[in-house]
CSV table of N, CA and C in Angstrom, one decimal:
chain,number,residue,atom,x,y,z
M,34,MET,N,4.4,-15.9,-40.6
M,34,MET,CA,3.9,-15.3,-41.8
M,34,MET,C,3.8,-16.4,-42.9
M,35,PRO,N,2.6,-16.6,-43.5
M,35,PRO,CA,2.5,-17.6,-44.5
M,35,PRO,C,3.3,-17.1,-45.7
M,36,ASN,N,3.9,-18.1,-46.4
M,36,ASN,CA,4.8,-17.8,-47.5
M,36,ASN,C,4.5,-18.7,-48.7
M,37,SER,N,4.0,-18.1,-49.8
M,37,SER,CA,3.7,-18.9,-50.9
M,37,SER,C,4.8,-18.9,-52.0
M,38,LYS,N,5.8,-18.1,-51.8
M,38,LYS,CA,6.8,-17.9,-52.8
M,38,LYS,C,7.9,-19.0,-52.7
M,39,GLN,N,8.5,-19.4,-53.8
M,39,GLN,CA,9.4,-20.5,-53.9
M,39,GLN,C,10.6,-20.3,-53.0
M,40,PHE,N,11.2,-19.2,-52.9
M,40,PHE,CA,12.5,-19.0,-52.2
M,40,PHE,C,12.4,-18.3,-50.9
M,41,GLY,N,11.3,-18.0,-50.3
M,41,GLY,CA,11.2,-17.4,-49.0
M,41,GLY,C,10.9,-15.9,-49.1
M,42,VAL,N,11.5,-15.2,-48.2
M,42,VAL,CA,11.2,-13.8,-48.0
M,42,VAL,C,12.5,-12.9,-48.3
M,43,ALA,N,12.3,-11.8,-49.0
M,43,ALA,CA,13.3,-10.9,-49.4
M,43,ALA,C,13.1,-9.5,-48.7
M,44,LEU,N,14.1,-9.0,-48.1
M,44,LEU,CA,14.1,-7.7,-47.5
M,44,LEU,C,14.6,-6.7,-48.5
M,45,LEU,N,13.9,-5.7,-48.8
M,45,LEU,CA,14.3,-4.7,-49.8
M,45,LEU,C,15.2,-3.7,-49.1
M,46,ASP,N,16.4,-3.5,-49.6
M,46,ASP,CA,17.2,-2.4,-49.2
M,46,ASP,C,16.6,-1.1,-49.6
M,47,THR,N,16.8,0.0,-48.9
M,47,THR,CA,16.2,1.3,-49.2
M,47,THR,C,16.7,1.8,-50.6
M,48,ASN,N,17.9,1.4,-51.1
M,48,ASN,CA,18.3,1.9,-52.4
M,48,ASN,C,17.4,1.3,-53.5
M,49,ILE,N,16.8,0.2,-53.3
M,49,ILE,CA,15.9,-0.4,-54.3
M,49,ILE,C,14.6,0.5,-54.3
M,50,LEU,N,14.1,0.9,-53.2
M,50,LEU,CA,12.9,1.7,-53.1
M,50,LEU,C,13.2,3.1,-53.6
M,51,ASP,N,14.4,3.6,-53.4
M,51,ASP,CA,14.8,4.9,-53.9
M,51,ASP,C,14.7,5.0,-55.4
M,52,TYR,N,15.0,4.0,-56.1
M,52,TYR,CA,14.9,4.0,-57.5
M,52,TYR,C,13.5,4.4,-58.1
M,53,ALA,N,12.5,4.1,-57.3
M,53,ALA,CA,11.1,4.4,-57.7
M,53,ALA,C,10.9,5.9,-57.8
M,54,PHE,N,11.8,6.7,-57.1
M,54,PHE,CA,11.6,8.2,-57.1
M,54,PHE,C,12.4,8.9,-58.1
M,55,LYS,N,13.3,8.2,-58.8
M,55,LYS,CA,14.2,8.9,-59.8
M,55,LYS,C,13.7,8.6,-61.2
M,56,SER,N,13.6,9.7,-62.0
M,56,SER,CA,13.1,9.5,-63.4
M,56,SER,C,13.9,8.5,-64.2
M,57,ARG,N,15.2,8.5,-64.0
M,57,ARG,CA,16.0,7.6,-64.9
M,57,ARG,C,16.0,6.2,-64.4
M,58,THR,N,15.5,5.9,-63.2
M,58,THR,CA,15.5,4.5,-62.7
M,58,THR,C,14.1,4.0,-62.3
M,59,LYS,N,13.0,4.8,-62.6
M,59,LYS,CA,11.7,4.3,-62.3
M,59,LYS,C,11.4,2.9,-63.0
M,60,VAL,N,11.8,2.8,-64.2
M,60,VAL,CA,11.5,1.6,-65.0
M,60,VAL,C,12.3,0.4,-64.4
M,61,VAL,N,13.6,0.7,-64.0
M,61,VAL,CA,14.4,-0.3,-63.4
M,61,VAL,C,13.8,-0.7,-62.1
M,62,ALA,N,13.3,0.2,-61.3
M,62,ALA,CA,12.6,-0.1,-60.0
M,62,ALA,C,11.5,-1.1,-60.2
M,63,SER,N,10.6,-0.8,-61.2
M,63,SER,CA,9.5,-1.7,-61.4
M,63,SER,C,9.9,-3.0,-61.9
M,64,GLN,N,11.0,-3.1,-62.8
M,64,GLN,CA,11.5,-4.4,-63.2
M,64,GLN,C,12.1,-5.2,-62.1
M,65,VAL,N,12.9,-4.5,-61.2
M,65,VAL,CA,13.5,-5.2,-60.1
M,65,VAL,C,12.4,-5.8,-59.2
M,66,LEU,N,11.4,-4.9,-58.8
M,66,LEU,CA,10.3,-5.3,-57.9
M,66,LEU,C,9.5,-6.5,-58.6
M,67,ALA,N,9.3,-6.4,-59.9
M,67,ALA,CA,8.5,-7.5,-60.5
M,67,ALA,C,9.3,-8.8,-60.5
M,68,THR,N,10.6,-8.7,-60.8
M,68,THR,CA,11.5,-9.9,-60.8
M,68,THR,C,11.6,-10.5,-59.4
M,69,VAL,N,11.9,-9.7,-58.5
M,69,VAL,CA,12.1,-10.2,-57.1
M,69,VAL,C,10.7,-10.7,-56.5
M,70,SER,N,9.6,-10.0,-56.8
M,70,SER,CA,8.3,-10.5,-56.3
M,70,SER,C,7.9,-11.8,-56.9
M,71,SER,N,8.4,-12.1,-58.1
M,71,SER,CA,8.0,-13.4,-58.7
M,71,SER,C,8.6,-14.6,-58.0
M,72,VAL,N,9.7,-14.4,-57.2
M,72,VAL,CA,10.3,-15.5,-56.5
M,72,VAL,C,10.3,-15.4,-55.0
M,73,TYR,N,10.2,-14.2,-54.5
M,73,TYR,CA,10.2,-14.0,-53.1
M,73,TYR,C,9.0,-13.2,-52.6
M,74,THR,N,8.6,-13.4,-51.4
M,74,THR,CA,7.7,-12.5,-50.7
M,74,THR,C,8.5,-11.3,-50.3
M,75,THR,N,8.2,-10.1,-50.7
M,75,THR,CA,9.0,-8.9,-50.4
M,75,THR,C,8.5,-8.1,-49.2
M,76,VAL,N,9.4,-7.7,-48.4
M,76,VAL,CA,9.1,-7.0,-47.2
M,76,VAL,C,10.1,-5.8,-47.0
M,77,ILE,N,9.9,-4.9,-46.1
M,77,ILE,CA,10.8,-3.9,-45.8
M,77,ILE,C,11.0,-3.8,-44.3
M,78,SER,N,12.1,-3.2,-43.9
M,78,SER,CA,12.4,-2.9,-42.5
M,78,SER,C,11.7,-1.5,-42.2
M,79,GLU,N,11.2,-1.4,-41.0
M,79,GLU,CA,10.7,-0.1,-40.6
M,79,GLU,C,11.7,1.0,-40.7
M,80,TYR,N,13.0,0.6,-40.6
M,80,TYR,CA,14.1,1.6,-40.8
M,80,TYR,C,14.0,2.2,-42.2
M,81,ALA,N,13.7,1.4,-43.2
M,81,ALA,CA,13.6,1.9,-44.6
M,81,ALA,C,12.5,2.9,-44.7
M,82,ARG,N,11.4,2.8,-43.9
M,82,ARG,CA,10.3,3.8,-43.9
M,82,ARG,C,11.0,5.1,-43.5
M,83,PHE,N,11.8,5.1,-42.4
M,83,PHE,CA,12.4,6.3,-42.0
M,83,PHE,C,13.3,6.9,-43.1
M,84,GLU,N,14.1,6.1,-43.7
M,84,GLU,CA,15.1,6.5,-44.7
M,84,GLU,C,14.3,7.1,-45.9
M,85,ILE,N,13.2,6.5,-46.3
M,85,ILE,CA,12.4,7.0,-47.5
M,85,ILE,C,11.8,8.4,-47.1
M,86,TYR,N,11.2,8.5,-46.0
M,86,TYR,CA,10.4,9.7,-45.6
M,86,TYR,C,11.4,10.8,-45.2
M,87,ARG,N,12.5,10.6,-44.7
M,87,ARG,CA,13.5,11.6,-44.3
M,87,ARG,C,13.8,12.6,-45.4
M,88,GLY,N,13.4,13.9,-45.2
M,88,GLY,CA,13.8,14.9,-46.2
M,88,GLY,C,13.0,14.9,-47.5
M,89,LEU,N,11.9,14.1,-47.5
M,89,LEU,CA,11.2,13.9,-48.7
M,89,LEU,C,10.4,15.2,-49.1
M,90,ALA,N,10.4,15.6,-50.3
M,90,ALA,CA,9.7,16.7,-50.8
M,90,ALA,C,8.2,16.4,-50.7
M,91,MET,N,7.4,17.4,-50.4
M,91,MET,CA,6.0,17.2,-50.1
M,91,MET,C,5.2,16.6,-51.3
M,92,GLU,N,5.6,16.9,-52.5
M,92,GLU,CA,4.9,16.4,-53.7
M,92,GLU,C,5.2,14.9,-53.9
M,93,ARG,N,6.2,14.4,-53.2
M,93,ARG,CA,6.6,12.9,-53.3
M,93,ARG,C,6.0,12.1,-52.2
M,94,VAL,N,5.4,12.7,-51.2
M,94,VAL,CA,4.8,12.0,-50.1
M,94,VAL,C,3.8,11.0,-50.5
M,95,PRO,N,2.8,11.3,-51.3
M,95,PRO,CA,1.8,10.3,-51.7
M,95,PRO,C,2.4,9.1,-52.4
M,96,LEU,N,3.4,9.3,-53.3
M,96,LEU,CA,4.0,8.1,-53.9
M,96,LEU,C,4.8,7.3,-52.9
M,97,ALA,N,5.5,8.0,-52.0
M,97,ALA,CA,6.3,7.3,-51.0
M,97,ALA,C,5.4,6.5,-50.1
M,98,LYS,N,4.3,7.0,-49.6
M,98,LYS,CA,3.3,6.3,-48.8
M,98,LYS,C,2.8,5.1,-49.5
M,99,ALA,N,2.4,5.3,-50.8
M,99,ALA,CA,1.9,4.1,-51.5
M,99,ALA,C,2.9,3.0,-51.7
M,100,LEU,N,4.1,3.4,-52.0
M,100,LEU,CA,5.2,2.4,-52.1
M,100,LEU,C,5.5,1.7,-50.8
M,101,VAL,N,5.7,2.5,-49.8
M,101,VAL,CA,6.1,1.9,-48.5
M,101,VAL,C,4.9,1.0,-48.0
M,102,ASN,N,3.7,1.5,-48.1
M,102,ASN,CA,2.6,0.7,-47.6
M,102,ASN,C,2.3,-0.5,-48.4
M,103,SER,N,2.9,-0.7,-49.6
M,103,SER,CA,2.6,-1.9,-50.4
M,103,SER,C,3.5,-3.1,-49.9
M,104,PHE,N,4.3,-2.9,-48.9
M,104,PHE,CA,5.1,-4.0,-48.4
M,104,PHE,C,4.9,-4.2,-46.9
M,105,THR,N,5.0,-5.5,-46.5
M,105,THR,CA,4.9,-5.8,-45.1
M,105,THR,C,6.1,-5.3,-44.4
M,106,PRO,N,5.9,-4.5,-43.3
M,106,PRO,CA,7.0,-3.9,-42.6
M,106,PRO,C,7.5,-4.8,-41.5
M,107,TYR,N,8.8,-4.8,-41.2
M,107,TYR,CA,9.3,-5.6,-40.1
M,107,TYR,C,9.9,-4.6,-39.1
M,108,ALA,N,9.6,-4.6,-37.8
M,108,ALA,CA,10.0,-3.7,-36.8
M,108,ALA,C,11.5,-3.9,-36.5
M,109,VAL,N,12.1,-2.8,-36.1
M,109,VAL,CA,13.4,-2.8,-35.6
M,109,VAL,C,13.3,-3.1,-34.1
M,110,THR,N,13.4,-4.4,-33.7
M,110,THR,CA,13.2,-4.9,-32.4
M,110,THR,C,14.4,-4.9,-31.6
M,111,LYS,N,14.3,-5.2,-30.3
M,111,LYS,CA,15.5,-5.4,-29.4
M,111,LYS,C,16.4,-6.5,-30.0
M,112,ASP,N,15.9,-7.6,-30.5
M,112,ASP,CA,16.7,-8.6,-31.1
M,112,ASP,C,17.5,-8.1,-32.3
M,113,VAL,N,16.8,-7.3,-33.1
M,113,VAL,CA,17.5,-6.8,-34.3
M,113,VAL,C,18.6,-5.8,-33.8
M,114,LEU,N,18.3,-5.0,-32.9
M,114,LEU,CA,19.4,-4.0,-32.4
M,114,LEU,C,20.5,-4.8,-31.7
M,115,ASP,N,20.2,-5.8,-31.0
M,115,ASP,CA,21.3,-6.6,-30.3
M,115,ASP,C,22.2,-7.2,-31.4
M,116,ILE,N,21.6,-7.8,-32.4
M,116,ILE,CA,22.4,-8.4,-33.5
M,116,ILE,C,23.1,-7.3,-34.3
M,117,ALA,N,22.5,-6.2,-34.5
M,117,ALA,CA,23.2,-5.1,-35.2
M,117,ALA,C,24.4,-4.6,-34.4
M,118,ALA,N,24.3,-4.5,-33.1
M,118,ALA,CA,25.5,-4.1,-32.3
M,118,ALA,C,26.6,-5.2,-32.5
M,119,ALA,N,26.2,-6.4,-32.4
M,119,ALA,CA,27.2,-7.5,-32.6
M,119,ALA,C,27.8,-7.5,-34.0
M,120,LEU,N,27.0,-7.4,-35.0
M,120,LEU,CA,27.4,-7.4,-36.4
M,120,LEU,C,28.4,-6.2,-36.6
M,121,ALA,N,28.1,-5.0,-36.1
M,121,ALA,CA,29.0,-3.9,-36.3
M,121,ALA,C,30.3,-4.1,-35.6
M,122,THR,N,30.3,-4.7,-34.4
M,122,THR,CA,31.5,-5.0,-33.7
M,122,THR,C,32.3,-6.0,-34.5
M,123,CYS,N,31.7,-7.1,-35.0
M,123,CYS,CA,32.4,-8.1,-35.8
M,123,CYS,C,33.0,-7.5,-37.0
M,124,TYR,N,32.2,-6.6,-37.7
M,124,TYR,CA,32.8,-5.9,-38.9
M,124,TYR,C,34.1,-5.2,-38.6
M,125,GLU,N,34.1,-4.5,-37.4
M,125,GLU,CA,35.2,-3.7,-37.0
M,125,GLU,C,36.4,-4.6,-36.6
M,126,LYS,N,36.2,-5.7,-36.1
M,126,LYS,CA,37.3,-6.6,-35.6
M,126,LYS,C,37.7,-7.7,-36.5
M,127,ASP,N,36.9,-8.0,-37.5
M,127,ASP,CA,37.2,-9.1,-38.4
M,127,ASP,C,38.2,-8.5,-39.5
M,128,ASP,N,39.3,-9.2,-39.7
M,128,ASP,CA,40.3,-8.8,-40.7
M,128,ASP,C,39.7,-8.7,-42.1
M,129,VAL,N,38.7,-9.5,-42.4
M,129,VAL,CA,38.1,-9.5,-43.7
M,129,VAL,C,37.3,-8.2,-43.9
M,130,THR,N,36.7,-7.6,-42.9
M,130,THR,CA,35.8,-6.4,-43.1
M,130,THR,C,36.2,-5.1,-42.4
M,131,LYS,N,37.2,-5.2,-41.6
M,131,LYS,CA,37.5,-4.0,-40.8
M,131,LYS,C,37.9,-2.8,-41.6
M,132,ARG,N,38.5,-3.0,-42.8
M,132,ARG,CA,38.9,-1.8,-43.6
M,132,ARG,C,37.7,-1.2,-44.3
M,133,THR,N,36.7,-1.9,-44.4
M,133,THR,CA,35.5,-1.3,-45.1
M,133,THR,C,34.3,-1.0,-44.2
M,134,ARG,N,34.5,-1.3,-42.9
M,134,ARG,CA,33.4,-1.0,-42.0
M,134,ARG,C,32.9,0.4,-42.0
M,135,ALA,N,33.9,1.4,-42.0
M,135,ALA,CA,33.5,2.8,-42.0
M,135,ALA,C,32.5,3.2,-43.1
M,136,GLY,N,32.5,2.5,-44.2
M,136,GLY,CA,31.7,2.8,-45.3
M,136,GLY,C,30.3,2.2,-45.2
M,137,ILE,N,30.0,1.5,-44.2
M,137,ILE,CA,28.7,0.8,-44.0
M,137,ILE,C,27.9,1.6,-43.0
M,138,SER,N,26.8,2.1,-43.4
M,138,SER,CA,25.9,2.9,-42.5
M,138,SER,C,25.3,2.1,-41.4
M,139,ASP,N,24.9,2.8,-40.3
M,139,ASP,CA,24.2,2.1,-39.3
M,139,ASP,C,22.9,1.5,-39.8
M,140,GLY,N,22.2,2.2,-40.7
M,140,GLY,CA,21.0,1.7,-41.3
M,140,GLY,C,21.2,0.4,-42.0
M,141,ASP,N,22.3,0.3,-42.8
M,141,ASP,CA,22.5,-1.0,-43.5
M,141,ASP,C,22.9,-2.1,-42.5
M,142,ILE,N,23.5,-1.7,-41.4
M,142,ILE,CA,23.8,-2.7,-40.4
M,142,ILE,C,22.5,-3.2,-39.7
M,143,ILE,N,21.6,-2.3,-39.5
M,143,ILE,CA,20.3,-2.7,-39.0
M,143,ILE,C,19.5,-3.5,-40.0
M,144,MET,N,19.6,-3.2,-41.2
M,144,MET,CA,18.9,-4.0,-42.3
M,144,MET,C,19.6,-5.4,-42.3
M,145,GLY,N,20.9,-5.5,-42.3
M,145,GLY,CA,21.6,-6.7,-42.2
M,145,GLY,C,21.2,-7.6,-41.0
M,146,ALA,N,21.1,-6.9,-39.9
M,146,ALA,CA,20.7,-7.6,-38.7
M,146,ALA,C,19.2,-8.1,-38.8
M,147,THR,N,18.4,-7.4,-39.4
M,147,THR,CA,17.0,-7.8,-39.7
M,147,THR,C,17.0,-9.1,-40.5
M,148,ALA,N,17.9,-9.1,-41.5
M,148,ALA,CA,18.0,-10.3,-42.3
M,148,ALA,C,18.5,-11.5,-41.5
M,149,PHE,N,19.4,-11.3,-40.6
M,149,PHE,CA,19.9,-12.4,-39.8
M,149,PHE,C,18.8,-12.9,-38.8
M,150,VAL,N,18.2,-12.0,-38.2
M,150,VAL,CA,17.1,-12.4,-37.2
M,150,VAL,C,16.0,-13.2,-37.8
M,151,HIS,N,15.6,-12.7,-39.0
M,151,HIS,CA,14.4,-13.4,-39.6
M,151,HIS,C,14.8,-14.4,-40.7
M,152,LYS,N,16.1,-14.5,-41.0
M,152,LYS,CA,16.6,-15.4,-42.1
M,152,LYS,C,16.0,-15.0,-43.4
M,153,PHE,N,16.1,-13.7,-43.7
M,153,PHE,CA,15.6,-13.1,-45.0
M,153,PHE,C,16.8,-13.0,-45.9
M,154,VAL,N,16.5,-13.0,-47.2
M,154,VAL,CA,17.5,-12.6,-48.2
M,154,VAL,C,17.3,-11.1,-48.3
M,155,ILE,N,18.4,-10.4,-48.6
M,155,ILE,CA,18.4,-9.0,-48.8
M,155,ILE,C,18.6,-8.7,-50.3
M,156,ILE,N,17.7,-7.8,-50.8
M,156,ILE,CA,17.8,-7.3,-52.2
M,156,ILE,C,18.4,-5.9,-52.2
M,157,THR,N,19.6,-5.7,-52.8
M,157,THR,CA,20.3,-4.4,-52.7
M,157,THR,C,21.0,-4.1,-54.0
M,158,ALA,N,21.3,-2.9,-54.3
M,158,ALA,CA,22.1,-2.4,-55.4
M,158,ALA,C,23.5,-2.1,-54.9
M,159,ASN,N,23.8,-2.2,-53.6
M,159,ASN,CA,25.1,-1.9,-53.1
M,159,ASN,C,25.6,-3.1,-52.3
M,160,ARG,N,26.3,-4.0,-53.1
M,160,ARG,CA,26.9,-5.2,-52.5
M,160,ARG,C,27.8,-4.9,-51.3
M,161,MET,N,28.5,-3.8,-51.4
M,161,MET,CA,29.5,-3.5,-50.4
M,161,MET,C,28.9,-3.2,-49.0
M,162,ASP,N,27.6,-2.8,-48.9
M,162,ASP,CA,27.0,-2.6,-47.7
M,162,ASP,C,26.7,-3.8,-46.9
M,163,PHE,N,26.7,-5.0,-47.5
M,163,PHE,CA,26.5,-6.3,-46.9
M,163,PHE,C,27.6,-7.2,-47.3
M,164,PRO,N,28.7,-7.1,-46.5
M,164,PRO,CA,30.0,-7.7,-47.0
M,164,PRO,C,30.0,-9.2,-46.8
M,165,ALA,N,30.8,-9.8,-47.8
M,165,ALA,CA,31.1,-11.2,-47.6
M,165,ALA,C,32.2,-11.3,-46.6
M,166,PRO,N,32.3,-12.3,-45.9
M,166,PRO,CA,31.5,-13.5,-45.9
M,166,PRO,C,30.3,-13.5,-45.0
M,167,TYR,N,29.9,-12.4,-44.4
M,167,TYR,CA,28.7,-12.3,-43.6
M,167,TYR,C,27.5,-12.5,-44.4
M,168,PHE,N,27.5,-12.1,-45.7
M,168,PHE,CA,26.4,-12.2,-46.6
M,168,PHE,C,26.9,-12.9,-47.9
M,169,GLU,N,26.2,-13.9,-48.3
M,169,GLU,CA,26.6,-14.7,-49.5
M,169,GLU,C,25.6,-14.4,-50.7
M,170,GLU,N,26.2,-14.2,-51.9
M,170,GLU,CA,25.4,-13.9,-53.0
M,170,GLU,C,24.6,-15.2,-53.4
M,171,VAL,N,23.3,-15.0,-53.6
M,171,VAL,CA,22.4,-16.0,-54.0
M,171,VAL,C,22.2,-15.9,-55.5
M,172,SER,N,22.0,-14.6,-56.0
M,172,SER,CA,21.9,-14.3,-57.4
M,172,SER,C,22.1,-12.9,-57.6
M,173,SER,N,22.3,-12.5,-58.9
M,173,SER,CA,22.4,-11.1,-59.2
M,173,SER,C,21.6,-10.8,-60.5
M,174,TYR,N,21.2,-9.6,-60.7
M,174,TYR,CA,20.5,-9.2,-61.9
M,174,TYR,C,21.1,-8.0,-62.4
M,175,GLU,N,21.3,-7.9,-63.7
M,175,GLU,CA,21.8,-6.6,-64.3
M,175,GLU,C,20.6,-5.9,-65.0
M,176,MET,N,20.4,-4.7,-64.6
M,176,MET,CA,19.3,-3.9,-65.2
M,176,MET,C,20.0,-2.7,-65.8
M,177,THR,N,19.3,-2.0,-66.7
M,177,THR,CA,19.9,-0.7,-67.3
M,177,THR,C,18.9,0.4,-67.0
M,178,ASP,N,19.4,1.5,-66.7
M,178,ASP,CA,18.5,2.7,-66.4
M,178,ASP,C,18.2,3.4,-67.8
M,179,ALA,N,17.4,4.5,-67.7
M,179,ALA,CA,17.0,5.2,-68.9
M,179,ALA,C,18.2,5.7,-69.7
M,180,LYS,N,19.3,5.9,-69.1
M,180,LYS,CA,20.5,6.4,-69.8
M,180,LYS,C,21.4,5.2,-70.3
M,181,LYS,N,20.9,4.0,-70.2
M,181,LYS,CA,21.6,2.7,-70.6
M,181,LYS,C,22.7,2.4,-69.7
M,182,LYS,N,22.7,3.0,-68.5
M,182,LYS,CA,23.8,2.7,-67.5
M,182,LYS,C,23.4,1.4,-66.8
M,183,PRO,N,24.3,0.4,-66.7
M,183,PRO,CA,24.0,-0.8,-66.0
M,183,PRO,C,23.9,-0.6,-64.5
M,184,ILE,N,22.9,-1.3,-63.9
M,184,ILE,CA,22.8,-1.3,-62.4
M,184,ILE,C,22.7,-2.8,-62.0
M,185,MET,N,23.6,-3.2,-61.1
M,185,MET,CA,23.6,-4.5,-60.6
M,185,MET,C,22.7,-4.6,-59.4
M,186,ILE,N,21.9,-5.6,-59.3
M,186,ILE,CA,21.0,-5.9,-58.2
M,186,ILE,C,21.4,-7.2,-57.6
M,187,TYR,N,21.6,-7.3,-56.3
M,187,TYR,CA,22.0,-8.6,-55.7
M,187,TYR,C,21.0,-9.1,-54.7
M,188,ALA,N,20.9,-10.4,-54.7
M,188,ALA,CA,20.1,-11.1,-53.7
M,188,ALA,C,21.2,-11.8,-52.8
M,189,LEU,N,21.2,-11.4,-51.5
M,189,LEU,CA,22.2,-11.9,-50.6
M,189,LEU,C,21.6,-12.6,-49.4
M,190,LYS,N,22.1,-13.7,-49.0
M,190,LYS,CA,21.6,-14.4,-47.8
M,190,LYS,C,22.6,-14.2,-46.7
M,191,PRO,N,22.1,-14.1,-45.4
M,191,PRO,CA,23.0,-14.0,-44.3
M,191,PRO,C,23.7,-15.3,-44.1
M,192,ASN,N,25.0,-15.2,-43.8
M,192,ASN,CA,25.8,-16.4,-43.5
M,192,ASN,C,25.8,-16.6,-42.0
M,193,ILE,N,24.8,-17.3,-41.5
M,193,ILE,CA,24.6,-17.4,-40.1
M,193,ILE,C,25.7,-18.2,-39.4
M,194,ALA,N,26.2,-19.2,-40.1
M,194,ALA,CA,27.3,-20.0,-39.5
M,194,ALA,C,28.5,-19.1,-39.3
M,195,TYR,N,28.9,-18.3,-40.3
M,195,TYR,CA,30.0,-17.4,-40.2
M,195,TYR,C,29.8,-16.4,-39.0
M,196,LEU,N,28.7,-15.8,-39.0
M,196,LEU,CA,28.4,-14.8,-37.9
M,196,LEU,C,28.6,-15.5,-36.5
M,197,ASN,N,28.0,-16.7,-36.4
M,197,ASN,CA,28.1,-17.4,-35.1
M,197,ASN,C,29.6,-17.7,-34.7
M,198,ARG,N,30.4,-18.1,-35.7
M,198,ARG,CA,31.8,-18.3,-35.4
M,198,ARG,C,32.5,-17.0,-35.0
M,199,MET,N,32.2,-15.9,-35.7
M,199,MET,CA,32.8,-14.6,-35.4
M,199,MET,C,32.3,-14.1,-34.1
M,200,LEU,N,31.1,-14.3,-33.7
M,200,LEU,CA,30.6,-13.8,-32.4
M,200,LEU,C,31.4,-14.4,-31.3
M,201,ALA,N,31.8,-15.6,-31.4
M,201,ALA,CA,32.6,-16.2,-30.3
M,201,ALA,C,33.9,-15.5,-30.1
M,202,VAL,N,34.4,-14.9,-31.2
M,202,VAL,CA,35.7,-14.3,-31.2
M,202,VAL,C,35.6,-12.8,-30.9
M,203,CYS,N,34.6,-12.1,-31.6
M,203,CYS,CA,34.5,-10.7,-31.5
M,203,CYS,C,33.6,-10.1,-30.5
M,204,TYR,N,32.6,-10.9,-30.1
M,204,TYR,CA,31.5,-10.4,-29.3
M,204,TYR,C,31.1,-11.5,-28.3
M,205,PRO,N,32.0,-11.9,-27.4
M,205,PRO,CA,31.6,-13.0,-26.5
M,205,PRO,C,30.5,-12.5,-25.5
M,206,ASP,N,29.6,-13.5,-25.2
M,206,ASP,CA,28.5,-13.1,-24.3
M,206,ASP,C,28.7,-13.2,-22.8
M,207,GLY,N,29.9,-13.6,-22.5
M,207,GLY,CA,30.3,-13.7,-21.1
M,207,GLY,C,30.0,-15.0,-20.4
M,208,ASN,N,29.5,-16.0,-21.2
M,208,ASN,CA,29.2,-17.3,-20.6
M,208,ASN,C,30.4,-18.2,-20.5
């Protein structure tokens, strides 16, 4: 995929897309997308499409389709699922993350695996879903919603070296 942005490709977490549907965070969503799009080529996981459309009220379908279709989608491939399984296993066995693993959804693990497979940065409002040291903070942005509540947005990069070290311990391939 040709890339003209300075810092590469950013995978948008579903929570960033969700902000576009809430009246108090619509402005934040547009600010976040404008800020992120100025430095990254922005993409979504096909899993985000599922999360956005699931249970959506009929009147919101046109907005959802327009939003989702404005980003290049990345498929949940066999490689992504293989890395997701390994990542979930490492989260459960690693002393650093095993206590918080239960709070991380399978969808976020799939998104994290997508970032690992494609070497994408993840843009999220929930830092805990992409735990350190598996993901390192590149930058953060503080936005405020319509009620003046601060919302932190994080750009996180996959720590490939750490995952590779942990795979040897948590998820040996049998070689």
